[in-house]
Coordinates of C-alpha atoms in Angstrom, one line a residue:
X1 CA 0.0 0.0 0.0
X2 CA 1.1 3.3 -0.8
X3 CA -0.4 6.9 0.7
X4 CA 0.0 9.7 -1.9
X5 CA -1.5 13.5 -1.1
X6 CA -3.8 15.7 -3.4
X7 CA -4.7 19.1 -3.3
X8 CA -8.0 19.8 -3.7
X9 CA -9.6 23.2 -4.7
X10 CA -13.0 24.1 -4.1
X11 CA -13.5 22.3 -0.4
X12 CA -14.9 24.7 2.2
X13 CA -17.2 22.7 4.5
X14 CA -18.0 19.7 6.1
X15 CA -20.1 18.3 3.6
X16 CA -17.6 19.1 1.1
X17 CA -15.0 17.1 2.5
X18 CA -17.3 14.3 2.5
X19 CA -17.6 14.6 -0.9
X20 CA -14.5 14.2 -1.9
X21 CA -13.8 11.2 0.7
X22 CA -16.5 9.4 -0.9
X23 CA -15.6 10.0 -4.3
X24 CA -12.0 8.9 -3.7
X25 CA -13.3 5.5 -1.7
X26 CA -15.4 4.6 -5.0
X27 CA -12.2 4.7 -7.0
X28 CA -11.0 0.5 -7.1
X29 CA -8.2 -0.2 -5.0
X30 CA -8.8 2.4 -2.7
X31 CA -8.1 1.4 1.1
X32 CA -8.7 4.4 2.7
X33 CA -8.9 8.3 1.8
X34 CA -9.0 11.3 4.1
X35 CA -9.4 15.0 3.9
X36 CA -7.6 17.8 5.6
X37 CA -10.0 20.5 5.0
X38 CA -7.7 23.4 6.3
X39 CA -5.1 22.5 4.5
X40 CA -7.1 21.2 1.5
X41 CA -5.8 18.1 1.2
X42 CA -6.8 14.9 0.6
X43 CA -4.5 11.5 1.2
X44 CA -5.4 8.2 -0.4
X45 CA -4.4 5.1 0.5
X46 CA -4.1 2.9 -2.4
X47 CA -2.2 -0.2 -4.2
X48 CA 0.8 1.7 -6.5
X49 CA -1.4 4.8 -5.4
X50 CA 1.8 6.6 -7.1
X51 CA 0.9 5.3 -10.2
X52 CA -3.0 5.9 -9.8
X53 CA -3.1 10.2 -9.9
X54 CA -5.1 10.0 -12.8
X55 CA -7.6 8.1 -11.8
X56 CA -7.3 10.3 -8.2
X57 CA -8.0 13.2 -9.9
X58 CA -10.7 12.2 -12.4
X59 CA -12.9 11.1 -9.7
X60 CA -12.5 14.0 -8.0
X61 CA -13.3 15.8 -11.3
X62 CA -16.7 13.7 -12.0
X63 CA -17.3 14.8 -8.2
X64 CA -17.0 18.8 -9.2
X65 CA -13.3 19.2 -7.4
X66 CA -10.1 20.4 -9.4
X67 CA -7.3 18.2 -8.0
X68 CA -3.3 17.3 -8.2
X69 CA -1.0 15.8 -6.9
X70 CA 0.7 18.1 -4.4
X71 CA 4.3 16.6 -6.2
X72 CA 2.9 18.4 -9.3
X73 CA 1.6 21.5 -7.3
X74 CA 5.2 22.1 -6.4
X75 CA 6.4 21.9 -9.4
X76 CA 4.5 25.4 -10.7
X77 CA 1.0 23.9 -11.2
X78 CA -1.8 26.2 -10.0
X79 CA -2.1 26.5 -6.2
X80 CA -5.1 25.9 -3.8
X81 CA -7.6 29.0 -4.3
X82 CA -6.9 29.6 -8.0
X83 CA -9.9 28.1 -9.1
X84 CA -13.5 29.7 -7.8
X85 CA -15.0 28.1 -4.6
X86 CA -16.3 24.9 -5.9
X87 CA -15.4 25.0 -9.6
X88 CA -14.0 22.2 -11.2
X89 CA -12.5 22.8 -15.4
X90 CA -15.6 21.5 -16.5
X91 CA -17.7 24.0 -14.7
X92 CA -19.0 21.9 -12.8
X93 CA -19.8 23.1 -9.1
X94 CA -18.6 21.2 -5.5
X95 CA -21.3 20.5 -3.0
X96 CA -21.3 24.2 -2.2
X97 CA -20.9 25.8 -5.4
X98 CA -22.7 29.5 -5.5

């Protein structure tokens, strides 16, 4: 098992972070997944979870969240708060979106 850490835009309740844990324990080979809502993070627990961002990140896209992997976010992607409160790149809303 490996844990790898996503940052998640959009989060900014309760519910929300529910959201996302859900849609990250629906992806296959998921063990675990939990969500630091302060920090807006989420860590998954996964079989070569490493290997698996895409499929992280999709889910969390179907579920209205823009997500990385905080490895990429370092690297000069777009950081947390970039994106408007719940908005994913498909326009889609989070659980909270106004």
């Amino acid at each position: 098992m490996e844990t790898i850490e996503l940052e998640v835009d959009g989060m900014t309740c309760g519910s929300c972070a529910a959201s996302v844990t859900q849609a990250l324990r629906r992806v296959p080979g998921v063990r675990d997944a939990t969500v630091d809502l302060q920090g807006g993070v989420a860590r998954v627990i996964a079989e070569n979870a490493s290997q698996r961002v895409q499929a992280f990140v999709a889910a969390l896209d179907e579920a209205g969240y823009k997500a990385r992997s905080s490895s990429a976010a370092t690297a000069g992607q777009q950081h947390k708060g970039d994106h408007a409160h719940g908005a994913s790149a498909s326009g889609r809303g989070g659980c909270c979106s106004h």
